GROMACS .gro file of C-alpha atoms in nm:
model
  274
    1MET     CA    1  -0.211  -0.433   2.021
    2ALA     CA    2  -0.247  -0.385   1.647
    3LYS     CA    3  -0.271  -0.027   1.525
    4GLU     CA    4  -0.530   0.077   1.269
    5PRO     CA    5  -0.378   0.047   0.918
    6GLN     CA    6  -0.270   0.380   0.771
    7GLU     CA    7  -0.063   0.345   0.454
    8LEU     CA    8  -0.233   0.018   0.358
    9LYS     CA    9  -0.586   0.107   0.465
   10TRP     CA   10  -0.687   0.144   0.098
   11ILE     CA   11  -0.649  -0.232   0.045
   12GLU     CA   12  -0.960  -0.294   0.253
   13SER     CA   13  -1.163  -0.120  -0.017
   14LEU     CA   14  -1.069  -0.402  -0.258
   15LEU     CA   15  -1.247  -0.657  -0.040
   16PRO     CA   16  -1.623  -0.713  -0.083
   17GLU     CA   17  -1.794  -0.466   0.148
   18GLY     CA   18  -1.982  -0.632   0.433
   19ASP     CA   19  -1.857  -0.980   0.340
   20TYR     CA   20  -1.529  -0.985   0.529
   21ARG     CA   21  -1.423  -0.997   0.892
   22ARG     CA   22  -1.108  -0.845   1.033
   23LYS     CA   23  -0.917  -0.951   1.342
   24ALA     CA   24  -0.592  -0.841   1.502
   25MET     CA   25  -0.308  -1.090   1.453
   26PHE     CA   26   0.066  -1.069   1.527
   27GLY     CA   27   0.048  -0.689   1.546
   28GLY     CA   28  -0.131  -0.668   1.211
   29PHE     CA   29  -0.475  -0.757   1.080
   30ILE     CA   30  -0.602  -1.077   0.924
   31TYR     CA   31  -0.902  -1.071   0.691
   32TYR     CA   32  -1.155  -1.352   0.650
   33ILE     CA   33  -1.419  -1.410   0.387
   34GLU     CA   34  -1.655  -1.667   0.536
   35ASP     CA   35  -1.419  -1.908   0.715
   36LYS     CA   36  -1.127  -1.855   0.480
   37ALA     CA   37  -0.832  -1.633   0.569
   38VAL     CA   38  -0.744  -1.437   0.254
   39LEU     CA   39  -0.519  -1.151   0.358
   40LEU     CA   40  -0.285  -1.033   0.631
   41ILE     CA   41  -0.165  -0.672   0.654
   42PHE     CA   42   0.131  -0.545   0.854
   43GLU     CA   43   0.270  -0.195   0.887
   44SER     CA   44   0.609  -0.181   1.055
   45GLU     CA   45   0.831   0.062   0.867
   46GLY     CA   46   1.198   0.009   0.948
   47GLY     CA   47   1.126  -0.309   1.142
   48SER     CA   48   1.323  -0.632   1.165
   49ARG     CA   49   1.500  -0.767   0.856
   50THR     CA   50   1.674  -1.059   1.025
   51TYR     CA   51   1.547  -1.406   1.112
   52LYS     CA   52   1.752  -1.698   1.243
   53GLY     CA   53   2.075  -1.520   1.159
   54LYS     CA   54   1.978  -1.452   0.797
   55LYS     CA   55   1.941  -1.093   0.680
   56TYR     CA   56   1.683  -0.998   0.417
   57ASP     CA   57   1.666  -0.690   0.195
   58PHE     CA   58   1.310  -0.610   0.301
   59ASP     CA   59   1.118  -0.548   0.624
   60LEU     CA   60   0.971  -0.875   0.748
   61TRP     CA   61   0.653  -0.715   0.880
   62ASN     CA   62   0.563  -0.437   0.639
   63GLY     CA   63   0.332  -0.535   0.355
   64CYS     CA   64   0.066  -0.786   0.253
   65MET     CA   65   0.059  -1.162   0.299
   66PHE     CA   66  -0.167  -1.399   0.111
   67PRO     CA   67  -0.226  -1.748   0.258
   68VAL     CA   68  -0.206  -2.043   0.021
   69ASP     CA   69  -0.215  -2.409   0.122
   70LYS     CA   70   0.108  -2.595   0.052
   71GLU     CA   71  -0.026  -2.799  -0.242
   72PHE     CA   72  -0.120  -2.481  -0.430
   73GLN     CA   73   0.185  -2.267  -0.358
   74GLU     CA   74   0.376  -2.361  -0.671
   75GLN     CA   75   0.075  -2.274  -0.884
   76ALA     CA   76   0.030  -1.944  -0.700
   77LEU     CA   77   0.395  -1.847  -0.748
   78GLN     CA   78   0.374  -1.924  -1.119
   79ARG     CA   79   0.085  -1.681  -1.150
   80CYS     CA   80   0.242  -1.421  -0.921
   81PRO     CA   81   0.621  -1.463  -0.937
   82PHE     CA   82   0.670  -1.132  -0.756
   83LEU     CA   83   0.544  -1.292  -0.431
   84ILE     CA   84   0.779  -1.472  -0.193
   85PRO     CA   85   0.711  -1.725   0.085
   86HIS     CA   86   0.740  -1.534   0.410
   87PRO     CA   87   1.061  -1.630   0.595
   88ILE     CA   88   0.876  -1.686   0.923
   89LEU     CA   89   0.530  -1.785   0.799
   90PRO     CA   90   0.606  -1.987   0.483
   91LYS     CA   91   0.239  -2.071   0.428
   92TRP     CA   92   0.187  -1.702   0.352
   93LEU     CA   93   0.310  -1.548   0.027
   94TYR     CA   94   0.451  -1.204   0.097
   95LEU     CA   95   0.451  -0.876  -0.092
   96PRO     CA   96   0.675  -0.622   0.087
   97VAL     CA   97   0.537  -0.269   0.075
   98HIS     CA   98   0.845  -0.127  -0.097
   99THR     CA   99   0.812  -0.364  -0.393
  100GLU     CA  100   0.804  -0.161  -0.715
  101HIS     CA  101   0.444  -0.108  -0.833
  102PHE     CA  102   0.321  -0.243  -0.499
  103ASP     CA  103  -0.033  -0.106  -0.529
  104GLU     CA  104  -0.091  -0.255  -0.876
  105LEU     CA  105   0.054  -0.593  -0.772
  106ALA     CA  106  -0.149  -0.612  -0.451
  107THR     CA  107  -0.462  -0.532  -0.650
  108GLU     CA  108  -0.377  -0.802  -0.905
  109VAL     CA  109  -0.335  -1.069  -0.636
  110LEU     CA  110  -0.658  -0.977  -0.460
  111LYS     CA  111  -0.849  -1.004  -0.786
  112GLN     CA  112  -0.731  -1.365  -0.810
  113VAL     CA  113  -0.801  -1.429  -0.441
  114LEU     CA  114  -1.161  -1.313  -0.478
  115ARG     CA  115  -1.245  -1.526  -0.782
  116PRO     CA  116  -1.506  -1.799  -0.723
  117HIS     CA  117  -1.354  -2.135  -0.622
  118SER     CA  118  -1.008  -1.978  -0.596
  119PHE     CA  119  -0.729  -2.191  -0.446
  120TRP     CA  120  -0.604  -1.880  -0.266
  121GLY     CA  121  -0.677  -1.850   0.104
  122SER     CA  122  -0.673  -2.098   0.386
  123ILE     CA  123  -0.930  -2.229   0.631
  124PRO     CA  124  -0.790  -2.264   0.985
  125LYS     CA  125  -0.816  -2.620   1.115
  126SER     CA  126  -1.024  -2.506   1.411
  127LYS     CA  127  -1.287  -2.374   1.167
  128LEU     CA  128  -1.322  -2.684   0.952
  129LYS     CA  129  -1.575  -2.853   1.180
  130THR     CA  130  -1.749  -2.550   1.328
  131LYS     CA  131  -2.092  -2.425   1.232
  132LYS     CA  132  -2.139  -2.108   1.037
  133ASP     CA  133  -2.150  -1.791   1.240
  134PRO     CA  134  -2.484  -1.611   1.180
  135PHE     CA  135  -2.311  -1.280   1.244
  136ARG     CA  136  -2.037  -1.338   0.987
  137GLY     CA  137  -1.974  -1.035   0.770
  138ILE     CA  138  -2.057  -0.786   1.043
  139PRO     CA  139  -1.739  -0.589   1.128
  140ASP     CA  140  -1.608  -0.644   1.479
  141LYS     CA  141  -1.567  -0.272   1.529
  142MET     CA  142  -1.657   0.040   1.341
  143ASP     CA  143  -1.365   0.230   1.197
  144THR     CA  144  -1.350   0.545   1.406
  145THR     CA  145  -1.000   0.650   1.304
  146ARG     CA  146  -1.127   0.882   1.034
  147PRO     CA  147  -1.335   1.187   1.122
  148ARG     CA  148  -1.698   1.156   1.017
  149MET     CA  149  -1.814   1.500   1.126
  150PHE     CA  150  -1.812   1.636   0.770
  151THR     CA  151  -1.894   1.321   0.575
  152ASP     CA  152  -2.205   1.438   0.392
  153GLU     CA  153  -2.122   1.806   0.363
  154PRO     CA  154  -2.002   1.984   0.047
  155ALA     CA  155  -1.625   1.995   0.009
  156GLU     CA  156  -1.618   2.375   0.042
  157GLU     CA  157  -1.779   2.356   0.386
  158VAL     CA  158  -1.549   2.077   0.500
  159LEU     CA  159  -1.234   2.261   0.396
  160LYS     CA  160  -1.356   2.585   0.547
  161ARG     CA  161  -1.430   2.432   0.887
  162ALA     CA  162  -1.137   2.189   0.910
  163LYS     CA  163  -0.887   2.288   1.177
  164LYS     CA  164  -0.648   1.996   1.146
  165ILE     CA  165  -0.518   1.789   0.857
  166SER     CA  166  -0.678   1.484   1.018
  167ASP     CA  167  -1.020   1.652   0.992
  168LEU     CA  168  -1.010   1.585   0.618
  169LYS     CA  169  -1.126   1.275   0.436
  170ASN     CA  170  -0.865   0.997   0.393
  171LEU     CA  171  -0.616   1.168   0.626
  172GLY     CA  172  -0.577   1.028   0.976
  173ALA     CA  173  -0.343   1.099   1.265
  174GLU     CA  174  -0.050   0.923   1.096
  175SER     CA  175  -0.096   1.125   0.777
  176GLU     CA  176  -0.106   1.442   0.984
  177LYS     CA  177   0.239   1.357   1.127
  178HIS     CA  178   0.375   1.318   0.773
  179PHE     CA  179   0.226   1.653   0.672
  180LEU     CA  180   0.385   1.825   0.971
  181LYS     CA  181   0.725   1.675   0.890
  182ALA     CA  182   0.683   1.804   0.535
  183GLY     CA  183   0.613   2.153   0.670
  184ILE     CA  184   0.237   2.153   0.602
  185LYS     CA  185   0.076   2.244   0.932
  186THR     CA  186  -0.278   2.347   0.844
  187PRO     CA  187  -0.556   2.248   0.604
  188GLN     CA  188  -0.530   2.597   0.456
  189GLN     CA  189  -0.166   2.538   0.361
  190PHE     CA  190  -0.266   2.208   0.202
  191ILE     CA  191  -0.547   2.374   0.005
  192LYS     CA  192  -0.319   2.652  -0.117
  193LEU     CA  193  -0.052   2.407  -0.230
  194GLY     CA  194  -0.291   2.169  -0.404
  195TRP     CA  195  -0.243   1.795  -0.422
  196LYS     CA  196   0.053   1.791  -0.663
  197LYS     CA  197   0.279   2.026  -0.466
  198THR     CA  198   0.171   1.859  -0.144
  199LEU     CA  199   0.265   1.519  -0.283
  200LEU     CA  200   0.605   1.651  -0.390
  201LYS     CA  201   0.671   1.776  -0.037
  202LEU     CA  202   0.565   1.443   0.113
  203ILE     CA  203   0.789   1.255  -0.130
  204ALA     CA  204   1.082   1.482  -0.046
  205MET     CA  205   1.026   1.393   0.319
  206ASN     CA  206   0.987   1.021   0.246
  207PRO     CA  207   1.009   0.860  -0.102
  208LYS     CA  208   0.755   0.591  -0.009
  209HIS     CA  209   0.484   0.851  -0.066
  210ARG     CA  210   0.549   0.829  -0.440
  211HIS     CA  211   0.244   0.609  -0.500
  212SER     CA  212  -0.066   0.683  -0.701
  213ILE     CA  213  -0.275   0.580  -0.398
  214TYR     CA  214  -0.134   0.872  -0.198
  215ALA     CA  215  -0.229   1.101  -0.484
  216TYR     CA  216  -0.583   0.957  -0.483
  217ALA     CA  217  -0.607   1.020  -0.108
  218LEU     CA  218  -0.494   1.382  -0.145
  219ILE     CA  219  -0.739   1.449  -0.427
  220GLY     CA  220  -1.017   1.292  -0.221
  221ALA     CA  221  -0.921   1.499   0.084
  222LEU     CA  222  -0.956   1.821  -0.114
  223THR     CA  223  -1.294   1.717  -0.254
  224ASN     CA  224  -1.436   1.535   0.051
  225ARG     CA  225  -1.449   1.196  -0.120
  226GLU     CA  226  -1.310   0.856  -0.035
  227PHE     CA  227  -0.988   0.801  -0.228
  228ASN     CA  228  -1.139   0.516  -0.430
  229LEU     CA  229  -1.441   0.726  -0.530
  230ILE     CA  230  -1.260   1.001  -0.717
  231SER     CA  231  -1.330   1.012  -1.091
  232GLN     CA  232  -1.146   0.797  -1.343
  233ALA     CA  233  -1.005   1.112  -1.504
  234GLU     CA  234  -0.860   1.217  -1.168
  235LYS     CA  235  -0.712   0.871  -1.116
  236ASP     CA  236  -0.554   0.881  -1.462
  237GLU     CA  237  -0.406   1.224  -1.392
  238ALA     CA  238  -0.269   1.105  -1.057
  239ARG     CA  239  -0.111   0.793  -1.208
  240SER     CA  240   0.040   0.994  -1.492
  241PHE     CA  241   0.187   1.246  -1.248
  242VAL     CA  242   0.339   0.978  -1.024
  243GLN     CA  243   0.478   0.782  -1.320
  244GLY     CA  244   0.632   1.103  -1.451
  245LEU     CA  245   0.810   1.153  -1.119
  246ALA     CA  246   0.947   0.798  -1.135
  247LYS     CA  247   1.081   0.860  -1.487
  248LYS     CA  248   1.247   1.185  -1.383
  249GLU     CA  249   1.413   1.010  -1.090
  250LYS     CA  250   1.551   0.738  -1.318
  251GLU     CA  251   1.684   0.999  -1.560
  252LEU     CA  252   1.855   1.188  -1.278
  253LYS     CA  253   2.013   0.867  -1.151
  254LYS     CA  254   2.143   0.787  -1.499
  255LYS     CA  255   2.291   1.135  -1.537
  256ALA     CA  256   2.452   1.115  -1.193
  257LEU     CA  257   2.594   0.772  -1.274
  258ALA     CA  258   2.730   0.892  -1.607
  259LYS     CA  259   2.885   1.197  -1.442
  260ASN     CA  260   3.060   0.988  -1.178
  261THR     CA  261   3.181   0.720  -1.417
  262PRO     CA  262   3.538   0.794  -1.528
  263LYS     CA  263   3.583   0.817  -1.902
  264LYS     CA  264   3.815   0.570  -2.068
  265VAL     CA  265   4.125   0.731  -2.211
  266THR     CA  266   4.211   0.586  -2.550
  267LYS     CA  267   4.568   0.611  -2.670
  268LYS     CA  268   4.620   0.730  -3.022
  269LYS     CA  269   4.813   0.492  -3.238
  270THR     CA  270   5.118   0.645  -3.406
  271ALA     CA  271   5.210   0.529  -3.750
  272LYS     CA  272   5.542   0.344  -3.764
  273LYS     CA  273   5.811   0.492  -3.986
  274LYS     CA  274   5.936   0.267  -4.258
   0.00000   0.00000   0.00000
């Protein structure tokens, strides 16, 4: 049974609200707009990297897949060369979650997918001759993974009454586990640390948290807003902070590499006596 998306839940907000359907598929979720499949999301950190004896340098089931019919794949790959045909489902172009700048790239692809008359997406053969479903666009199930008890209350009230990390906006049960591993056990600890120090602790526990989307979620949690509804200024600050961390990491790697690289010893030339 497919588990509710956690790390990639934000991608759903890029789809037109009320106009898509979601169904469980292969342990992940497939998304339809009308009869066209446009997106497949999997979350399987540390899963299989081998298929038919060949080993890949990425998890096979941890990221986003975008279906494209065979005749359009070359065109799609020219526009998005960072995508790769999935080793097992070659009709789907794959973006592994640990791809650098994953969130920006996934957003870029979905913008193209959602354009009118886009060649992206695929209509299953079984749907080609069926009539339109009058209930299309109505979600199969309501998302009950996030607490709604404080949805319309002021942030101060939410933070005051929250007893668990998962009581806060944008933070579900999976996020709560990450917080606990990072040593943040209560909402009060989170509030005291603030989003920047909290993000640093989460990154120290697992580098995959170094994404601007995680920063958005933390800011939203502290202000009782959906991560995609925080202000543009807050988004800019979050992106700048995360990019700064990436630069620092690169600098540290360069210094470490330089320190471990043995220096070449040059022999001094002695002048020959006449």
